[in-house]
Structure formats: structure tokens, C-alpha cells
PDB file of C-alpha atoms in Angstrom:
ATOM      1  CA  MET A 258      49.725 -67.928  10.863  1.00 68.00           C
ATOM      2  CA  MET A 259      48.417 -71.060   9.193  1.00 71.00           C
ATOM      3  CA  VAL A 260      50.025 -73.643  11.436  1.00 76.00           C
ATOM      4  CA  GLY A 261      47.164 -73.477  13.839  1.00 73.00           C
ATOM      5  CA  MET A 262      44.775 -74.445  11.027  1.00 70.00           C
ATOM      6  CA  TYR A 263      46.809 -77.684  10.444  1.00 72.00           C
ATOM      7  CA  GLY A 264      46.918 -78.986  13.987  1.00 76.00           C
ATOM      8  CA  GLY A 265      50.509 -77.496  14.567  1.00 82.00           C
ATOM      9  CA  ASP A 266      52.172 -79.332  11.573  1.00 84.00           C
ATOM     10  CA  TYR A 267      54.385 -76.587  10.122  1.00 88.00           C
ATOM     11  CA  PHE A 268      55.399 -78.555   6.896  1.00 88.00           C
ATOM     12  CA  LYS A 269      51.767 -79.314   6.198  1.00 83.00           C
ATOM     13  CA  ALA A 270      50.909 -75.667   6.562  1.00 81.00           C
ATOM     14  CA  VAL A 271      53.621 -74.648   4.031  1.00 87.00           C
ATOM     15  CA  ARG A 272      52.412 -77.340   1.598  1.00 86.00           C
ATOM     16  CA  LYS A 273      48.759 -76.298   1.892  1.00 84.00           C
ATOM     17  CA  THR A 274      49.773 -72.642   1.692  1.00 86.00           C
ATOM     18  CA  PHE A 275      51.795 -73.228  -1.475  1.00 91.00           C
ATOM     19  CA  PHE A 276      48.847 -74.907  -3.185  1.00 92.00           C
ATOM     20  CA  ALA A 277      46.366 -72.057  -2.328  1.00 91.00           C
ATOM     21  CA  GLU A 278      48.659 -69.274  -3.042  1.00 93.00           C
ATOM     22  CA  THR A 279      50.017 -70.722  -6.328  1.00 95.00           C
ATOM     23  CA  VAL A 280      46.519 -71.085  -7.625  1.00 96.00           C
ATOM     24  CA  SER A 281      45.360 -67.732  -6.401  1.00 96.00           C
ATOM     25  CA  MET A 282      48.471 -65.854  -7.833  1.00 97.00           C
ATOM     26  CA  ASN A 283      48.351 -67.474 -11.119  1.00 97.00           C
ATOM     27  CA  PHE A 284      44.797 -66.208 -11.631  1.00 97.00           C
ATOM     28  CA  VAL A 285      45.951 -62.822 -10.526  1.00 97.00           C
ATOM     29  CA  MET A 286      48.701 -62.676 -12.985  1.00 97.00           C
ATOM     30  CA  THR A 287      46.340 -64.078 -15.542  1.00 97.00           C
ATOM     31  CA  GLY A 288      44.447 -60.756 -15.221  1.00 97.00           C
ATOM     32  CA  MET A 289      47.396 -58.606 -14.538  1.00 97.00           C
ATOM     33  CA  ILE A 290      49.866 -59.403 -17.351  1.00 95.00           C
ATOM     34  CA  PRO A 291      47.541 -58.866 -20.277  1.00 96.00           C
ATOM     35  CA  THR A 292      46.205 -55.643 -18.950  1.00 96.00           C
ATOM     36  CA  MET A 293      49.765 -54.141 -18.071  1.00 94.00           C
ATOM     37  CA  VAL A 294      51.253 -55.241 -21.634  1.00 94.00           C
ATOM     38  CA  VAL A 295      48.222 -53.885 -23.779  1.00 94.00           C
ATOM     39  CA  LEU A 296      48.018 -50.612 -21.788  1.00 94.00           C
ATOM     40  CA  ALA A 297      51.936 -50.226 -21.843  1.00 91.00           C
ATOM     41  CA  ASP A 298      51.647 -50.616 -25.655  1.00 91.00           C
ATOM     42  CA  ARG A 299      48.878 -48.094 -26.176  1.00 91.00           C
ATOM     43  CA  TRP A 300      49.592 -45.638 -23.460  1.00 90.00           C
ATOM     44  CA  GLU A 301      52.801 -43.533 -24.268  1.00 88.00           C
ATOM     45  CA  GLY A 302      54.879 -42.490 -21.295  1.00 85.00           C
ATOM     46  CA  SER A 303      53.575 -45.111 -19.033  1.00 87.00           C
ATOM     47  CA  MET A 304      56.864 -47.257 -18.826  1.00 88.00           C
ATOM     48  CA  SER A 305      58.814 -45.201 -16.393  1.00 90.00           C
ATOM     49  CA  PRO A 306      58.104 -45.833 -12.621  1.00 91.00           C
ATOM     50  CA  LEU A 307      58.989 -42.134 -12.180  1.00 93.00           C
ATOM     51  CA  GLU A 308      55.739 -41.055 -13.979  1.00 92.00           C
ATOM     52  CA  PRO A 309      52.280 -41.222 -12.225  1.00 94.00           C
ATOM     53  CA  SER A 310      50.842 -42.720 -15.435  1.00 93.00           C
ATOM     54  CA  PHE A 311      53.091 -45.938 -14.798  1.00 94.00           C
ATOM     55  CA  TRP A 312      51.586 -46.291 -11.407  1.00 95.00           C
ATOM     56  CA  PHE A 313      48.105 -45.788 -12.566  1.00 95.00           C
ATOM     57  CA  ARG A 314      48.565 -48.406 -15.457  1.00 95.00           C
ATOM     58  CA  MET A 315      49.832 -51.007 -12.678  1.00 96.00           C
ATOM     59  CA  SER A 316      46.964 -49.980 -10.428  1.00 97.00           C
ATOM     60  CA  LEU A 317      44.500 -50.939 -13.433  1.00 97.00           C
ATOM     61  CA  ALA A 318      46.434 -54.182 -13.932  1.00 97.00           C
ATOM     62  CA  SER A 319      46.099 -54.929 -10.172  1.00 97.00           C
ATOM     63  CA  ILE A 320      42.248 -54.371 -10.182  1.00 98.00           C
ATOM     64  CA  ALA A 321      41.993 -56.484 -13.377  1.00 98.00           C
ATOM     65  CA  GLY A 322      44.053 -59.250 -11.660  1.00 97.00           C
ATOM     66  CA  GLY A 323      41.736 -58.998  -8.451  1.00 96.00           C
ATOM     67  CA  ILE A 324      38.583 -59.225 -10.410  1.00 97.00           C
ATOM     68  CA  ILE A 325      39.765 -62.359 -12.367  1.00 97.00           C
ATOM     69  CA  ALA A 326      41.131 -63.868  -9.006  1.00 97.00           C
ATOM     70  CA  PHE A 327      37.986 -63.224  -6.955  1.00 96.00           C
ATOM     71  CA  PRO A 328      35.906 -66.152  -7.883  1.00 96.00           C
ATOM     72  CA  VAL A 329      38.711 -68.833  -7.334  1.00 96.00           C
ATOM     73  CA  ASN A 330      39.679 -67.214  -4.167  1.00 94.00           C
ATOM     74  CA  PHE A 331      35.927 -67.296  -3.108  1.00 93.00           C
ATOM     75  CA  TRP A 332      35.792 -70.824  -3.833  1.00 93.00           C
ATOM     76  CA  LEU A 333      39.060 -71.763  -2.083  1.00 92.00           C
ATOM     77  CA  VAL A 334      37.907 -70.089   1.254  1.00 88.00           C
ATOM     78  CA  ARG A 335      34.319 -71.364   1.024  1.00 88.00           C
ATOM     79  CA  ASN A 336      35.728 -74.841   0.666  1.00 88.00           C
ATOM     80  CA  HIS A 337      38.295 -74.553   3.392  1.00 85.00           C
ATOM     81  CA  LEU A 338      41.325 -74.838   1.143  1.00 86.00           C
ATOM     82  CA  LYS A 339      42.613 -71.203   1.849  1.00 85.00           C
ATOM     83  CA  HIS A 340      41.786 -68.856   4.892  1.00 76.00           C
ATOM     84  CA  GLY A 341      40.150 -65.710   4.463  1.00 72.00           C
ATOM     85  CA  CYS A 342      42.133 -62.500   5.202  1.00 67.00           C
ATOM     86  CA  MET A 343      42.222 -62.611   9.023  1.00 57.00           C
ATOM     87  CA  THR A 344      38.476 -63.470   9.252  1.00 52.00           C
ATOM     88  CA  LEU A 345      36.477 -66.630   9.727  1.00 52.00           C
ATOM     89  CA  PRO A 346      33.573 -67.098   7.426  1.00 47.00           C
ATOM     90  CA  GLY A 347      30.477 -65.880   8.939  1.00 51.00           C
ATOM     91  CA  ALA A 348      32.269 -63.984  11.710  1.00 52.00           C
ATOM     92  CA  ASP A 349      33.025 -60.192  11.537  1.00 48.00           C
ATOM     93  CA  GLY A 350      36.137 -60.276  13.927  1.00 51.00           C
ATOM     94  CA  PRO A 351      39.665 -61.447  13.927  1.00 53.00           C
ATOM     95  CA  ALA A 352      40.409 -64.958  13.417  1.00 52.00           C
ATOM     96  CA  ALA A 353      40.460 -66.160  17.107  1.00 56.00           C
ATOM     97  CA  GLY A 354      42.805 -68.989  17.873  1.00 56.00           C
ATOM     98  CA  PHE A 355      44.816 -68.435  14.626  1.00 53.00           C
ATOM     99  CA  GLY A 356      47.380 -65.863  15.982  1.00 52.00           C
ATOM    100  CA  HIS A 357      45.345 -62.726  15.571  1.00 48.00           C
ATOM    101  CA  ARG A 358      44.446 -61.617  19.078  1.00 48.00           C
ATOM    102  CA  SER A 359      44.052 -58.218  20.677  1.00 45.00           C
ATOM    103  CA  PRO A 360      46.854 -57.566  23.165  1.00 47.00           C
ATOM    104  CA  GLU A 361      44.122 -56.367  25.713  1.00 47.00           C
ATOM    105  CA  ALA A 362      42.500 -59.847  25.909  1.00 49.00           C
ATOM    106  CA  SER A 363      45.934 -61.530  26.600  1.00 47.00           C
ATOM    107  CA  ASP A 364      46.696 -59.264  29.659  1.00 47.00           C
ATOM    108  CA  THR A 365      44.968 -61.539  32.353  1.00 48.00           C
ATOM    109  CA  GLY A 366      47.374 -61.084  35.063  1.00 47.00           C
ATOM    110  CA  GLY A 367      49.766 -58.445  36.422  1.00 45.00           C
ATOM    111  CA  GLY A 368      50.628 -55.325  34.676  1.00 45.00           C
ATOM    112  CA  ASP A 369      48.132 -52.685  34.102  1.00 44.00           C
ATOM    113  CA  MET A 370      45.269 -54.911  35.295  1.00 39.00           C
ATOM    114  CA  MET A 371      46.634 -55.140  38.716  1.00 39.00           C
ATOM    115  CA  GLU A 372      47.323 -51.501  38.889  1.00 41.00           C
ATOM    116  CA  MET A 373      43.664 -50.691  37.871  1.00 40.00           C
ATOM    117  CA  GLY A 374      42.233 -52.787  40.827  1.00 41.00           C
ATOM    118  CA  GLY A 375      42.480 -56.075  39.061  1.00 40.00           C
ATOM    119  CA  ASP A 376      38.827 -57.014  39.615  1.00 40.00           C
ATOM    120  CA  MET A 377      37.978 -56.804  35.814  1.00 40.00           C
ATOM    121  CA  ALA A 378      39.184 -58.800  32.842  1.00 40.00           C
ATOM    122  CA  HIS A 379      38.780 -58.516  29.145  1.00 42.00           C
ATOM    123  CA  ASP A 380      36.908 -61.043  27.243  1.00 44.00           C
ATOM    124  CA  GLN A 381      37.209 -60.983  23.325  1.00 44.00           C
ATOM    125  CA  ARG A 382      34.363 -62.801  21.607  1.00 45.00           C
ATOM    126  CA  ALA A 383      34.474 -64.427  18.159  1.00 46.00           C
ATOM    127  CA  GLY A 384      32.662 -61.412  16.946  1.00 45.00           C
ATOM    128  CA  GLY A 385      35.382 -59.009  17.756  1.00 44.00           C
ATOM    129  CA  GLU A 386      33.571 -57.031  20.592  1.00 45.00           C
ATOM    130  CA  MET A 387      35.257 -56.646  24.033  1.00 42.00           C
ATOM    131  CA  GLU A 388      33.440 -57.480  27.155  1.00 43.00           C
ATOM    132  CA  MET A 389      34.317 -56.610  30.726  1.00 41.00           C
ATOM    133  CA  LYS A 390      33.771 -59.257  33.285  1.00 43.00           C
ATOM    134  CA  LYS A 391      33.668 -58.678  36.849  1.00 43.00           C
ATOM    135  CA  ASP A 392      34.753 -61.465  39.194  1.00 43.00           C
ATOM    136  CA  PRO A 393      32.286 -61.231  42.202  1.00 44.00           C
ATOM    137  CA  ASP A 394      34.888 -62.922  44.410  1.00 45.00           C
ATOM    138  CA  SER A 395      37.765 -60.576  43.553  1.00 42.00           C
ATOM    139  CA  MET A 396      38.352 -57.752  45.773  1.00 45.00           C
ATOM    140  CA  GLY A 397      41.175 -56.101  43.831  1.00 45.00           C
ATOM    141  CA  GLY A 398      43.111 -59.349  43.764  1.00 43.00           C
ATOM    142  CA  THR A 399      43.030 -61.552  40.702  1.00 41.00           C
ATOM    143  CA  PRO A 400      41.299 -61.060  37.629  1.00 41.00           C
ATOM    144  CA  MET A 401      39.018 -63.648  36.301  1.00 40.00           C
ATOM    145  CA  LYS A 402      40.523 -66.225  33.982  1.00 40.00           C
ATOM    146  CA  GLU A 403      39.752 -65.777  30.012  1.00 40.00           C
ATOM    147  CA  ASP A 404      37.112 -67.658  28.704  1.00 39.00           C
ATOM    148  CA  HIS A 405      38.940 -69.805  26.116  1.00 37.00           C
ATOM    149  CA  ASP A 406      35.838 -71.108  24.505  1.00 38.00           C
ATOM    150  CA  ALA A 407      34.843 -67.837  23.300  1.00 34.00           C
ATOM    151  CA  VAL A 408      37.839 -67.452  21.195  1.00 36.00           C
ATOM    152  CA  SER A 409      38.141 -70.903  19.826  1.00 40.00           C
ATOM    153  CA  PRO A 410      37.412 -71.498  16.030  1.00 43.00           C
ATOM    154  CA  GLU A 411      34.039 -72.329  15.001  1.00 46.00           C
ATOM    155  CA  PRO A 412      33.295 -76.207  14.759  1.00 47.00           C
ATOM    156  CA  GLY A 413      33.932 -77.263  11.156  1.00 48.00           C
ATOM    157  CA  MET A 414      36.672 -74.690  10.481  1.00 56.00           C
ATOM    158  CA  THR A 415      39.360 -77.137   9.818  1.00 68.00           C
ATOM    159  CA  MET A 416      41.105 -77.098   6.490  1.00 74.00           C
ATOM    160  CA  ARG A 417      40.106 -79.449   3.950  1.00 82.00           C
ATOM    161  CA  GLU A 418      42.662 -81.730   1.988  1.00 84.00           C
ATOM    162  CA  LEU A 419      42.708 -82.462  -1.628  1.00 89.00           C
ATOM    163  CA  SER A 420      44.171 -85.677  -3.068  1.00 91.00           C
ATOM    164  CA  PRO A 421      47.628 -85.079  -4.530  1.00 91.00           C
ATOM    165  CA  GLY A 422      46.432 -85.787  -8.009  1.00 94.00           C
ATOM    166  CA  THR A 423      43.939 -82.905  -7.580  1.00 94.00           C
ATOM    167  CA  VAL A 424      46.475 -80.621  -6.255  1.00 92.00           C
ATOM    168  CA  PHE A 425      48.634 -81.340  -9.181  1.00 95.00           C
ATOM    169  CA  LEU A 426      45.858 -80.828 -11.729  1.00 96.00           C
ATOM    170  CA  TRP A 427      44.853 -77.521 -10.171  1.00 95.00           C
ATOM    171  CA  ILE A 428      48.356 -76.053 -10.136  1.00 96.00           C
ATOM    172  CA  ALA A 429      49.075 -77.416 -13.779  1.00 97.00           C
ATOM    173  CA  GLY A 430      45.775 -75.999 -14.909  1.00 97.00           C
ATOM    174  CA  THR A 431      46.383 -72.632 -13.492  1.00 96.00           C
ATOM    175  CA  TRP A 432      49.914 -72.463 -15.096  1.00 97.00           C
ATOM    176  CA  VAL A 433      48.383 -73.475 -18.491  1.00 98.00           C
ATOM    177  CA  MET A 434      45.623 -70.753 -18.188  1.00 97.00           C
ATOM    178  CA  LEU A 435      48.390 -68.207 -17.458  1.00 96.00           C
ATOM    179  CA  LEU A 436      50.638 -69.237 -20.211  1.00 96.00           C
ATOM    180  CA  ALA A 437      47.659 -69.101 -22.646  1.00 96.00           C
ATOM    181  CA  ALA A 438      46.806 -65.602 -21.344  1.00 96.00           C
ATOM    182  CA  ILE A 439      50.509 -64.500 -22.076  1.00 95.00           C
ATOM    183  CA  TRP A 440      50.390 -66.259 -25.436  1.00 94.00           C
ATOM    184  CA  LEU A 441      47.195 -64.714 -26.568  1.00 95.00           C
ATOM    185  CA  THR A 442      48.343 -61.379 -25.454  1.00 95.00           C
ATOM    186  CA  SER A 443      51.491 -61.614 -27.380  1.00 93.00           C
ATOM    187  CA  ARG A 444      49.448 -62.240 -30.605  1.00 92.00           C
ATOM    188  CA  TRP A 445      48.184 -58.511 -30.181  1.00 90.00           C
ATOM    189  CA  VAL A 446      51.142 -56.881 -28.657  1.00 90.00           C
ATOM    190  CA  PRO A 447      54.833 -58.398 -28.976  1.00 83.00           C
ATOM    191  CA  ILE A 448      56.252 -59.113 -25.625  1.00 79.00           C
ATOM    192  CA  THR A 449      60.010 -58.582 -25.555  1.00 77.00           C
ATOM    193  CA  PHE A 450      62.440 -58.779 -22.800  1.00 76.00           C
ATOM    194  CA  SER A 451      65.248 -56.118 -23.101  1.00 68.00           C
TER     195      SER A 451
END
């Protein structure tokens, strides 16, 4: 899904995704681990996955992780270092041109369109709404070609690059933050692995 954002360069997409997801997940776990550990210590019977209390405790930890991770994810998306969840900033529809496309919009020839008379074609705009176009020259033959400009990404939607040193500092900093959160949590509740 990210390859289209990096000009078709698969390895660059993997590298950039690794950065964004490592930073994001370290923030999520900074919120989740202390919440899970403290609640497990204070809440009898929430250790077994067979009990509803376990899943409620894990849900609370996920919410805490989401709250802690929201600001950094907002910053990553706003600065074009990470994609938003299938949307473009400022658009309320699918991320057109990034592999998220309605199957109706891609059926421009043959198939059901021809059986229906073939004189209308779907056009999906960046906002997500579907528009029917009628080809005035068509008499049940070929549907109009899709308007590719309508589904191309907005100008300036290319992903930004950080220097390798900045990437290293961000990743190292989030690991330090996560380890500090675990260490501080272990000061209140002993963390053991058994």
C-alpha cells in the first residue's frame, strides 16, 4: 500500500514504514504496558484470558496506548512521515491512487457495464462520492474513459524524508521512553516473567 507513496520504490517504502510504525508502536506500548501491569496487580482474577475481566483490562490498556500515541501519530501524518488510515489529509474519502479504490470505478469496459447498455461510466472523486457520466456520443457501445485526474493524489501529498541521523534519534528516543516507562512501572509493581 505504501509503495505508491514512494514512487514505486518497494525497499524505500519498507524503510519509511519501519520508521513510522516503530515510533508509533513504541508510543502505544508506553501507554499499554504500565496500564496492563498496574491493573493486573490491583485487579484479582484479570490474568486469565478465559475471563471477561482480562479482556476489559486489555481494552483499557489499548485505550491508554491510543491516547499516548495520538499526538505523535498526528504529528507524523501532518508532516507527511506516515499515511493516515486510508484517507488523505483534508479529504473525506478513500486514498485515491494508493490502492484503495472502489471496484465499481475500475469497471470501465465490458462486463456488467456493457450488459446495462454501456453508455454510463462511474467516476469516483477524491471526496469519495460516485458520479455517473453519460457519454453523449455513446449509443450503447463504449463507456466513457475514467477521469484519472479525479482520483490522483492531491499535490504536495508526497511523503517527506528525514535524515538518517534524525531517524536514528527518533527511534532511539522512543525506545528509551518505552524502557523508562517499563522501569518506572517496575518500581511500583514488580515485573516478573514466569
